[in-house]
Every structure is written in structure tokens, then in C-alpha cells.
């Protein structure tokens, strides 16, 4: 260990500023071992830190003497001492000038030495720290001082060539993690010092495409991407709202049609239609429909050519047929709280939230009987009748919003925190809920609507005037 340390220090000396002052020799002793010796300049030379003390003292003493002399000479002048004739004046003057000159020279020299001393002390400290660091780490086998052992290299136990120090591994390795999974199988990385093993652990933590992803079937939500902003509402009515695309569109509207309702106001009836996302982004609706009943909150959805929404100040659900522009069905959602009885944590009369997924139309709400816990009901999309209900054990007013994917409800913890999580999921197939922690971003810090769109395989959200979408990743398809 001491030997390695010595080598490290040698390498350091050779690389550092001290290069021109230190010398290193290598030789073989009789037992075939290498011997390394190095020298540094003699302590009497000014460049060595140890010389600072005594030599400085000497200089100071000489300076003091000179100062005494100078002051005596100048003082003598003033008082006009006996024996100092007029003829002696120029000589004295000369001596004085010389003395002052010498003094200044010495002063300069002293300052230079002091600076040099400081520099050396700093370097000593740096080297001490470097040594400390090196002591905690094995010496790189490929420093110029030690030639690589050919037998080691041949056996593949060496690190990949072209990498010169442990530090450079730490810096270059993470950059490679994303671009190819084959580098993870690089055989040169199989044999590793402790540094490498740490590094490998780090690399394998990065999620890599694993083949379990299935972009056509159902699965559990794995992750939610960063929000993409499509449009910012241009007035206060659009602070909250709902926007959606029909996953199973019906003529005359195609699958690209985007629908939007700004939901601030006491008489929300305007339904804007845009040809596609691009037109939404530009803010050019191709259709504006005036609904026959006012809409409450942000729970509306579109499905198979109908807009479904909760009628204001009621538990009445309405199916509005987009083609005929008329109400096709209306029905009360039994016992559902409304108008601020069981909203999500952000309030806003979000008592009844409608959702569409692969399995059809859903309502998420609560009832007195459920005492504020989230109730999920599957609805008949034609008649709005409840087909089946599930009662979860999570209180509706503790979560910011919910959405349903493949029959599973997901709850978002916060509507304001820019970095929050989806912290709860409930599976209607097994009637089981569980805690999860899937990161979710509220970019604009006031997320009032989140819905899954199964055609786009995205989440659509309305975050503080902004219509945003999120890519999602679902896990392995389940057998069903
Ligand atoms: C989810 O987060 C909300 C808000 O922080 C909290 O009230 C609720 O208890 C959490 N739910 C679970 C299942 O952790």
C-alpha cells in the first residue's frame, strides 16, 4: 500500500508544477523488483518551503540593521552632529542612497520570497489532499510510471484501452447509458474493481427498453412523461377547463377533432370544436356549440360521438349527441354528491368526474354512504345506467384528480406541486387498491383536469390556462 502511495505521489510530482524541480529514477534490484527513488531540491534553496523560516529571519535582521543605520544617518543630518563636516555631506548622501536602494531591493526580495512561500504552502496543501484522495483509491494501473503488465492485459482483466484514470470512467460512463444497451454487455466491463461495480449498479438502475412494453394492449401504468403544452386559454374563463378527443369518433367528426370547454363562469355552455390539435394550438375553432344545459366543472368527456357531462347543480348526467346537437340521454347518478359536496382537493365543484377507457364509460364520485371515499361506477354509455360500482378506501378530497386506464383508477396526489406523484391505484378487476409512486408534473401548478385518452395513449390535462398532454408508458399486458 505504501508503495502504491509512493507511486501516486511520484506521478503527481511528475505531472504537477514541481516537474522541473523533482527527479525520479527507476531501477531493478536483484530480486527483480522495481525500485523507485525520487529527489526534490535541497532545503537551502529558496524554492523549498522549509527554508522560509530561518532565511526570512536573517533577511529581517539585516533589514532592521539597515533601517537603524538609515535613521541614524538621517537623524544625524537633522541634529547636525559634531564631526560631520560640510565635506563629508556628499559621501554620506551617497551612502544613504545606496543603503536605501539596498533596502528597497531587499524589501522586494522579501516580498517575492513571501509570495513563493505562500505558493508552496498552497501546493503542499493541494498535494496533501490529493494524497488523501489517492490513498482511498487504488492507483491506476496505466500511469506512465508503471508499464502495464502484458499478462494482465492479455487475459482481458484490464480496463478498456484509452481510459486513463478512474475519474474518467466516472465521467464518461453515464453518458453512454442511453444510447446502446449493447455497451452494457461489453465484456471488458465484466471484471471490475469496486469502482466499477458501483458504476454498473448505477447503470443498471436506468430503465431500459425491456420488451415488456406493449403499445397496443392494456397494462399497468409505468410512467408519465413530461407535459407538452398545446394551447393557452386567452381569458379568465379558461383558467380551468376540459379538453378532449373522441377515442371512437363518429361521423361527421373525425378522430382528430378536439373539443374544449372553458369552465369558469356560472353558465358554462360553450363547446368549442377544432379540426385538429394544430387548429387548437392556433386557437381557430371550426365549430362552436351552445349546450342546452349548463355544464358543471371539468369532468366532461366525449365518447362514440357524444359529449357526456354533469348538469350544473345536480347529479344529473347528460349525453349530448354531437351529430344531431341534441340531448340523447339524461339520468341521475344515484346518491352522487355534487356542487362541492365531494370534490377533489382543488375544489371547483369537481364532484363528478367522467372518464373513458378501453372498457367504456366511467363515473368517479362519492356518496354519503361511502362517507367521501371515491366510488367508481361503470356506466352504460347509451343509457347512462350504472352497470357496476366499486367503493375504494381513499377519500376523494385528499387527491387532486383521477383518471382511469384499462379499468384501473389512478389518483394524483397534488394539483399544485410541480413535482408530485400518482400515489394510489385501484383495480376494478380485483377490487383492490394499492399505494404507488409514479412521478407526475404539474408544470403550471394548478391542474384542474386530467383524463386518459385511449386513442392517443396520452393523458390530457388542463393546467392553469394551459392545455397539456402527457405521454404514458404501460407495463406488460395482462392475461384477460
Ligand atoms: C396520496 O397523497 C395525498 C396528498 O398528499 C394524501 O392525502 C393521500 O393520503 C395519499 N394516498 C396514499 C394512498 O398514499
Coordinates of C-alpha atoms and ligand atoms in Angstrom, one line a residue:
X1 CA 0.0 0.0 0.0
X2 CA 2.8 2.4 0.9
X3 CA 4.5 1.5 -2.3
X4 CA 1.4 2.4 -4.3
X5 CA 1.0 5.6 -2.4
X6 CA 4.6 6.5 -3.2
X7 CA 3.9 5.8 -6.9
X8 CA 0.9 8.0 -6.7
X9 CA 2.9 10.9 -5.2
X10 CA 5.6 10.4 -7.8
X11 CA 3.0 10.5 -10.6
X12 CA 1.7 13.7 -9.1
X13 CA 5.1 15.3 -8.8
X14 CA 5.8 14.5 -12.4
X15 CA 2.6 15.9 -13.7
X16 CA 2.4 18.9 -11.5
X17 CA 4.3 22.2 -11.4
X18 CA 7.1 20.5 -9.5
X19 CA 8.1 18.7 -12.6
X20 CA 11.1 20.8 -13.3
X21 CA 12.4 20.5 -9.7
X22 CA 11.9 16.9 -8.9
X23 CA 13.5 13.9 -10.5
X24 CA 12.6 10.3 -10.5
X25 CA 14.6 7.2 -11.2
X26 CA 13.6 3.7 -11.7
X27 CA 15.9 0.6 -11.4
X28 CA 15.7 -3.1 -10.8
X29 CA 17.1 -4.6 -7.7
X30 CA 18.5 -8.1 -7.6
X31 CA 15.2 -9.8 -6.7
X32 CA 13.7 -8.4 -9.9
X33 CA 11.6 -5.8 -8.2
X34 CA 11.4 -2.3 -9.4
X35 CA 12.9 0.4 -7.2
X36 CA 11.8 3.9 -7.4
X37 CA 13.7 6.9 -6.0
X38 CA 12.9 10.5 -6.3
X39 CA 14.6 13.7 -5.2
X40 CA 13.5 17.2 -4.6
X41 CA 15.7 20.3 -4.4
X42 CA 17.9 20.8 -1.4
X43 CA 16.3 22.6 1.6
X44 CA 18.7 25.5 1.4
X45 CA 17.2 26.5 -2.0
X46 CA 14.7 29.2 -1.8
X47 CA 12.0 27.1 -3.5
X48 CA 11.7 24.7 -0.6
X49 CA 9.1 25.6 1.9
X50 CA 11.2 24.7 4.9
X51 CA 13.7 27.5 4.0
X52 CA 11.1 30.1 4.6
X53 CA 11.7 30.3 8.4
X54 CA 15.4 30.8 9.1
X55 CA 16.3 32.7 5.9
X56 CA 13.4 35.0 6.4
X57 CA 14.6 35.7 9.9
X58 CA 18.1 36.6 8.5
X59 CA 16.6 38.9 6.0
X60 CA 14.5 40.6 8.6
X61 CA 17.5 41.1 10.9
X62 CA 19.5 42.6 8.0
X63 CA 16.7 44.9 7.1
X64 CA 16.4 46.1 10.7
X65 CA 20.1 46.9 10.8
X66 CA 19.8 48.9 7.6
X67 CA 16.8 50.7 8.9
X68 CA 18.7 51.7 12.1
X69 CA 21.6 52.8 10.0
X70 CA 19.4 54.9 7.7
X71 CA 17.5 56.5 10.5
X72 CA 20.8 57.3 12.3
X73 CA 22.1 59.0 9.2
X74 CA 19.0 61.0 8.5
X75 CA 18.6 61.8 12.2
X76 CA 22.3 62.9 12.4
X77 CA 21.6 65.3 9.5
X78 CA 18.8 67.0 11.2
X79 CA 20.6 67.4 14.5
X80 CA 23.9 68.4 13.0
X81 CA 26.2 66.1 15.0
X82 CA 29.8 67.1 15.8
X83 CA 32.4 65.7 13.4
X84 CA 30.1 65.7 10.4
X85 CA 31.9 68.4 8.3
X86 CA 30.5 70.0 5.2
X87 CA 32.9 67.9 3.1
X88 CA 31.5 64.7 4.4
X89 CA 28.0 65.5 3.3
X90 CA 28.1 64.2 -0.3
X91 CA 29.7 61.0 0.8
X92 CA 27.1 60.4 3.4
X93 CA 24.4 61.3 1.0
X94 CA 25.8 58.7 -1.4
X95 CA 26.0 56.0 1.3
X96 CA 22.4 56.9 2.3
X97 CA 21.2 56.5 -1.3
X98 CA 23.0 53.2 -1.6
X99 CA 21.6 52.0 1.7
X100 CA 18.1 53.0 0.7
X101 CA 18.5 51.3 -2.7
X102 CA 19.7 48.1 -1.0
X103 CA 16.9 48.3 1.5
X104 CA 14.4 48.5 -1.3
X105 CA 16.0 45.6 -3.2
X106 CA 15.9 43.5 -0.1
X107 CA 12.3 44.5 0.6
X108 CA 11.4 43.4 -2.9
X109 CA 13.2 40.2 -2.4
X110 CA 11.5 39.6 0.9
X111 CA 8.1 40.1 -0.7
X112 CA 9.0 37.8 -3.6
X113 CA 10.1 35.1 -1.1
X114 CA 6.9 35.5 0.9
X115 CA 4.8 35.1 -2.2
X116 CA 6.8 32.0 -3.1
X117 CA 6.4 30.6 0.3
X118 CA 2.6 31.1 0.2
X119 CA 2.5 29.4 -3.2
X120 CA 4.5 26.4 -1.9
X121 CA 2.2 26.1 1.1
X122 CA -0.8 26.1 -1.1
X123 CA 0.7 23.4 -3.2
X124 CA 1.7 21.4 -0.2
X125 CA -2.0 21.5 0.9
X126 CA -3.2 20.5 -2.5
X127 CA -0.8 17.6 -2.6
X128 CA -1.8 16.6 0.9
X129 CA -5.4 16.5 -0.2
X130 CA -4.6 14.7 -3.4
X131 CA -2.6 12.1 -1.5
X132 CA -5.6 11.7 0.8
X133 CA -7.8 11.0 -2.2
X134 CA -5.4 8.6 -3.8
X135 CA -4.9 6.7 -0.6
X136 CA -8.6 5.8 -0.7
X137 CA -8.3 4.5 -4.2
X138 CA -6.0 2.0 -5.9
X139 CA -3.5 3.5 -8.3
X140 CA -4.5 3.4 -11.9
X141 CA -2.5 0.6 -13.5
X142 CA -1.7 2.6 -16.6
X143 CA 0.0 5.6 -15.2
X144 CA 3.2 6.4 -17.2
X145 CA 5.3 5.4 -14.3
X146 CA 4.2 1.8 -14.2
X147 CA 4.2 -0.1 -17.5
X148 CA 1.1 -2.3 -17.9
X149 CA 1.7 -5.9 -17.2
X150 CA 1.3 -7.7 -20.5
X151 CA 0.0 -10.9 -18.9
X152 CA -2.9 -9.0 -17.3
X153 CA -3.7 -7.2 -20.5
X154 CA -3.8 -10.4 -22.4
X155 CA -6.2 -12.0 -20.1
X156 CA -8.8 -9.3 -20.5
X157 CA -8.6 -8.2 -16.9
X158 CA -7.6 -4.7 -17.8
X159 CA -9.9 -1.8 -18.3
X160 CA -10.7 -0.9 -21.9
X161 CA -7.8 0.9 -23.5
X162 CA -7.9 4.6 -23.9
X163 CA -9.2 5.3 -20.5
X164 CA -6.6 6.7 -18.3
X165 CA -7.9 7.1 -14.8
X166 CA -10.8 6.0 -12.6
X167 CA -12.2 9.5 -12.7
X168 CA -12.6 9.5 -16.5
X169 CA -14.7 6.3 -16.2
X170 CA -17.0 8.1 -13.8
X171 CA -17.4 10.9 -16.2
X172 CA -17.7 9.1 -19.5
X173 CA -19.7 6.1 -18.4
X174 CA -23.1 7.8 -17.6
X175 CA -23.2 9.5 -21.0
X176 CA -23.2 6.2 -22.7
X177 CA -26.1 4.7 -20.7
X178 CA -28.9 5.7 -23.0
X179 CA -27.5 5.1 -26.5
X180 CA -27.0 1.4 -26.6
X181 CA -27.8 -1.4 -24.4
X182 CA -25.1 -3.4 -26.1
X183 CA -22.5 -1.4 -24.2
X184 CA -23.9 -2.8 -21.0
X185 CA -22.9 -6.3 -22.2
X186 CA -19.4 -5.1 -23.2
X187 CA -17.2 -8.0 -21.9
X188 CA -14.4 -5.6 -20.9
X189 CA -16.7 -4.4 -18.1
X190 CA -17.2 -7.8 -16.6
X191 CA -14.0 -7.7 -14.5
X192 CA -14.1 -4.8 -12.3
X193 CA -12.6 -3.1 -9.3
X194 CA -15.0 -1.9 -6.6
X195 CA -15.3 1.4 -8.5
X196 CA -16.7 -0.4 -11.5
X197 CA -19.2 -2.4 -9.6
X198 CA -20.6 0.7 -8.1
X199 CA -20.8 2.1 -11.6
X200 CA -22.5 -0.9 -13.0
X201 CA -25.1 -0.7 -10.3
X202 CA -25.8 2.8 -11.3
X203 CA -26.1 2.0 -14.9
X204 CA -28.5 -0.9 -14.5
X205 CA -30.8 1.3 -12.5
X206 CA -31.6 3.3 -15.6
X207 CA -34.8 2.0 -17.1
X208 CA -34.0 0.4 -20.4
X209 CA -36.4 -0.9 -23.0
X210 CA -37.2 -4.4 -21.7
X211 CA -39.6 -5.8 -24.2
X212 CA -42.4 -5.8 -21.7
X213 CA -43.8 -2.6 -23.1
X214 CA -46.9 -3.2 -25.2
X215 CA -48.3 -0.2 -27.0
X216 CA -51.4 -1.8 -28.2
X217 CA -52.7 -3.7 -25.3
X218 CA -53.6 -2.9 -21.7
X219 CA -51.3 -2.8 -18.8
X220 CA -50.4 -1.1 -15.6
X221 CA -49.2 2.5 -15.8
X222 CA -45.4 2.5 -15.5
X223 CA -44.6 6.2 -16.1
X224 CA -45.9 9.5 -17.2
X225 CA -43.8 11.7 -19.5
X226 CA -43.2 15.5 -19.3
X227 CA -46.3 17.7 -20.2
X228 CA -46.5 19.0 -23.7
X229 CA -48.3 22.4 -24.0
X230 CA -50.8 22.7 -26.8
X231 CA -52.6 25.9 -26.1
X232 CA -53.0 28.6 -23.5
X233 CA -56.5 29.9 -22.9
X234 CA -56.7 33.6 -23.7
X235 CA -59.1 34.8 -20.9
X236 CA -60.0 34.1 -17.3
X237 CA -62.8 31.7 -18.3
X238 CA -60.0 29.4 -19.4
X239 CA -58.2 29.2 -16.0
X240 CA -60.0 25.8 -15.6
X241 CA -61.4 23.7 -18.3
X242 CA -61.7 20.4 -20.0
X243 CA -60.4 19.4 -23.4
X244 CA -60.8 16.0 -25.1
X245 CA -60.7 13.9 -28.2
X246 CA -63.2 11.2 -29.0
X247 CA -61.3 7.9 -28.9
X248 CA -64.0 6.3 -31.0
X249 CA -65.2 9.1 -33.1
X250 CA -68.4 9.1 -35.1
X251 CA -69.2 11.0 -38.3
X252 CA -69.4 13.9 -39.1
X253 CA -66.5 14.4 -36.7
X254 CA -63.2 12.6 -37.3
X255 CA -60.7 11.2 -34.8
X256 CA -58.6 14.4 -35.0
X257 CA -61.4 16.6 -33.8
X258 CA -60.6 18.3 -30.5
X259 CA -63.3 19.5 -28.1
X260 CA -62.9 22.1 -25.4
X261 CA -65.0 23.8 -22.7
X262 CA -63.7 26.7 -20.6
X263 CA -65.4 26.1 -17.3
X264 CA -65.1 29.3 -15.3
X265 CA -68.4 31.0 -15.0
X266 CA -71.9 30.3 -13.7
X267 CA -73.4 29.4 -17.1
X268 CA -70.9 27.3 -18.9
X269 CA -72.5 26.1 -22.2
X270 CA -70.0 26.8 -24.9
X271 CA -68.4 23.8 -26.6
X272 CA -65.6 24.6 -29.0
X273 CA -64.6 22.2 -31.7
X274 CA -61.2 22.3 -33.5
X275 CA -60.3 20.3 -36.7
X276 CA -57.2 19.0 -35.1
X277 CA -54.5 19.7 -32.5
X278 CA -52.9 22.2 -34.8
X279 CA -56.0 24.3 -35.0
X280 CA -56.4 24.1 -31.3
X281 CA -52.8 25.4 -30.9
X282 CA -53.6 28.2 -33.2
X283 CA -56.9 28.9 -31.5
X284 CA -59.2 28.6 -34.5
X285 CA -62.3 26.6 -33.7
X286 CA -64.3 25.2 -36.6
X287 CA -67.4 24.6 -34.5
X288 CA -69.0 26.4 -31.5
X289 CA -71.9 24.6 -30.0
X290 CA -74.2 26.1 -27.4
X291 CA -75.2 23.3 -25.0
X292 CA -78.9 23.1 -24.0
X293 CA -77.9 22.6 -20.3
X294 CA -75.1 24.3 -18.3
X295 CA -72.0 22.3 -17.5
X296 CA -70.6 21.8 -14.0
X297 CA -66.9 21.6 -13.6
X298 CA -64.2 19.8 -15.5
X299 CA -65.5 16.2 -15.5
X300 CA -66.9 16.1 -19.1
X301 CA -65.8 13.6 -21.7
X302 CA -66.5 12.6 -25.3
X303 CA -67.1 9.0 -26.5
X304 CA -68.6 7.5 -29.6
X305 CA -70.0 10.7 -30.9
X306 CA -71.5 12.0 -27.7
X307 CA -70.4 14.6 -25.1
X308 CA -71.1 13.4 -21.5
X309 CA -71.3 15.9 -18.8
X310 CA -72.8 16.7 -15.4
X311 CA -75.6 19.2 -15.4
X312 CA -74.9 22.2 -13.2
X313 CA -76.0 22.0 -9.6
X314 CA -77.3 18.5 -10.0
X315 CA -76.3 14.8 -10.0
X316 CA -77.8 14.6 -13.5
X317 CA -75.6 13.2 -16.2
X318 CA -76.3 14.2 -19.8
X319 CA -75.4 12.6 -23.0
X320 CA -75.3 15.2 -25.8
X321 CA -75.2 13.8 -29.3
X322 CA -72.7 15.8 -31.3
X323 CA -74.1 14.9 -34.7
X324 CA -77.7 15.9 -34.0
X325 CA -76.7 18.6 -31.5
X326 CA -79.3 17.4 -29.0
X327 CA -79.6 15.6 -25.7
X328 CA -79.7 11.9 -26.3
X329 CA -80.0 10.7 -22.7
X330 CA -80.2 12.1 -19.1
X331 CA -80.1 10.3 -15.8
X332 CA -79.2 10.9 -12.2
X333 CA -76.1 9.3 -10.9
X334 CA -77.6 7.6 -7.7
X335 CA -76.6 9.2 -4.4
X336 CA -73.7 11.1 -6.0
X337 CA -72.6 14.2 -4.2
X338 CA -72.5 17.4 -6.3
X339 CA -71.7 21.1 -6.3
X340 CA -69.0 21.0 -3.7
X341 CA -70.0 18.0 -1.6
X342 CA -67.3 15.6 -2.6
X343 CA -64.8 17.5 -4.8
X344 CA -61.2 16.7 -5.5
X345 CA -58.7 18.5 -3.3
X346 CA -58.6 21.6 -5.5
X347 CA -62.4 22.1 -5.2
X348 CA -64.1 23.6 -8.2
X349 CA -67.2 21.5 -7.9
X350 CA -65.3 18.5 -9.2
X351 CA -67.8 16.2 -7.6
X352 CA -68.5 14.0 -10.6
X353 CA -65.7 13.1 -12.9
X354 CA -66.5 11.2 -16.1
X355 CA -63.8 9.0 -17.8
X356 CA -63.4 6.8 -20.8
X357 CA -61.0 3.9 -21.2
X358 CA -60.7 0.6 -23.1
X359 CA -63.6 -0.8 -21.1
X360 CA -66.0 2.1 -21.7
X361 CA -67.6 4.9 -19.7
X362 CA -66.9 5.5 -16.0
X363 CA -68.0 8.0 -13.3
X364 CA -65.8 8.8 -10.3
X365 CA -67.6 10.4 -7.4
X366 CA -68.6 9.9 -3.8
X367 CA -71.8 9.4 -1.8
X368 CA -72.9 9.9 1.8
X369 CA -72.9 6.2 2.2
X370 CA -69.3 6.0 1.1
X371 CA -68.6 8.9 3.5
X372 CA -66.5 10.8 1.0
X373 CA -64.5 7.8 -0.3
X374 CA -64.1 7.5 -4.0
X375 CA -66.8 5.5 -5.7
X376 CA -66.2 4.2 -9.2
X377 CA -69.2 3.3 -11.4
X378 CA -69.2 1.7 -14.8
X379 CA -71.9 3.3 -16.9
X380 CA -73.9 2.1 -19.9
X381 CA -72.7 4.7 -22.5
X382 CA -76.1 4.6 -24.2
X383 CA -78.5 4.9 -21.3
X384 CA -76.2 6.2 -18.5
X385 CA -77.3 3.5 -16.2
X386 CA -74.9 2.3 -13.6
X387 CA -73.7 -1.2 -14.5
X388 CA -71.5 -1.9 -11.6
X389 CA -69.9 0.1 -8.7
X390 CA -66.8 -0.2 -6.6
X391 CA -66.1 1.6 -3.3
X392 CA -62.4 2.5 -2.7
X393 CA -60.9 3.4 0.7
X394 CA -59.4 6.6 -0.5
X395 CA -61.1 9.9 0.3
X396 CA -61.9 11.9 -2.7
X397 CA -61.0 15.2 -1.2
X398 CA -57.4 14.0 -0.4
X399 CA -56.4 13.6 -4.0
X400 CA -56.0 16.2 -6.8
X401 CA -57.6 14.3 -9.6
X402 CA -58.0 10.8 -11.0
X403 CA -58.0 9.0 -14.4
X404 CA -58.8 5.5 -15.5
X405 CA -56.7 3.3 -17.8
X406 CA -57.6 -0.3 -18.5
X407 CA -60.1 -0.5 -15.7
X408 CA -57.6 0.9 -13.1
X409 CA -58.1 4.2 -11.4
X410 CA -55.1 6.3 -10.7
X411 CA -55.0 9.2 -8.2
X412 CA -52.7 12.2 -8.4
X413 CA -51.5 13.4 -5.0
X414 CA -51.2 17.2 -5.7
X415 CA -52.6 19.7 -8.3
X416 CA -50.2 22.5 -7.4
X417 CA -46.8 20.8 -6.7
X418 CA -44.7 20.9 -9.8
X419 CA -43.3 17.5 -9.0
X420 CA -45.9 15.3 -7.5
X421 CA -46.8 11.6 -7.8
X422 CA -49.6 9.3 -8.7
X423 CA -49.8 7.7 -5.3
X424 CA -52.8 5.4 -5.4
X425 CA -54.3 2.9 -7.9
X426 CA -57.4 0.9 -7.7
X427 CA -58.0 -2.1 -9.9
X428 CA -61.7 -2.7 -10.6
X429 CA -60.9 -6.2 -11.8
X430 CA -59.6 -7.3 -8.5
X431 CA -61.4 -4.7 -6.3
X432 CA -58.0 -4.0 -4.7
X433 CA -56.3 -0.6 -4.1
X434 CA -52.7 -0.1 -3.5
X435 CA -50.2 2.7 -3.0
X436 CA -47.9 3.5 -5.9
X437 CA -45.4 6.4 -6.6
X438 CA -45.3 7.4 -10.2
X439 CA -43.8 10.8 -10.8
X440 CA -46.2 13.4 -12.3
X441 CA -45.5 17.0 -13.2
X442 CA -47.9 19.9 -12.8
X443 CA -45.9 22.3 -15.0
X444 CA -48.2 25.3 -14.4
X445 CA -49.0 24.5 -10.8
X446 CA -52.8 24.4 -11.0
X447 CA -54.0 21.2 -12.6
X448 CA -57.8 21.1 -12.8
X449 CA -58.5 18.3 -15.2
X450 CA -56.7 15.0 -16.0
X451 CA -58.2 12.4 -18.4
X452 CA -56.8 9.4 -20.2
X453 CA -57.2 9.3 -24.0
X454 CA -57.0 5.7 -25.2
X455 CA -56.7 6.5 -28.9
X456 CA -53.7 8.7 -28.3
X457 CA -52.5 6.7 -25.4
X458 CA -51.9 10.0 -23.6
X459 CA -53.2 11.9 -20.6
X460 CA -54.9 15.2 -21.4
X461 CA -54.8 17.9 -18.7
X462 CA -55.8 21.5 -18.1
X463 CA -53.1 23.1 -16.0
X464 CA -53.7 26.8 -15.1
X465 CA -54.9 28.1 -18.5
X466 CA -52.8 25.5 -20.4
X467 CA -54.0 22.5 -22.3
X468 CA -51.3 20.0 -21.9
X469 CA -50.8 16.3 -22.7
X470 CA -48.5 13.6 -21.3
X471 CA -47.2 10.5 -22.9
X472 CA -47.6 7.4 -20.8
X473 CA -46.0 4.0 -20.6
X474 CA -47.9 1.0 -19.7
X475 CA -46.4 -2.2 -18.5
X476 CA -46.9 -5.8 -19.6
X477 CA -50.2 -6.8 -21.0
X478 CA -52.3 -8.8 -18.6
X479 CA -54.0 -12.1 -19.3
X480 CA -57.6 -11.2 -19.7
Ligands
LIG1 C1 -51.8 10.5 -1.7 O1 -51.5 11.9 -1.5 C2 -52.4 12.6 -0.8 C3 -52.0 14.0 -0.8 O2 -50.7 14.2 -0.3 C4 -52.6 12.1 0.6 O3 -53.6 12.8 1.3 C5 -53.1 10.6 0.5 O4 -53.2 10.0 1.7 C6 -52.1 9.8 -0.3 N1 -52.6 8.5 -0.6 C7 -51.9 7.4 -0.4 C8 -52.5 6.1 -0.7 O5 -50.7 7.4 -0.1

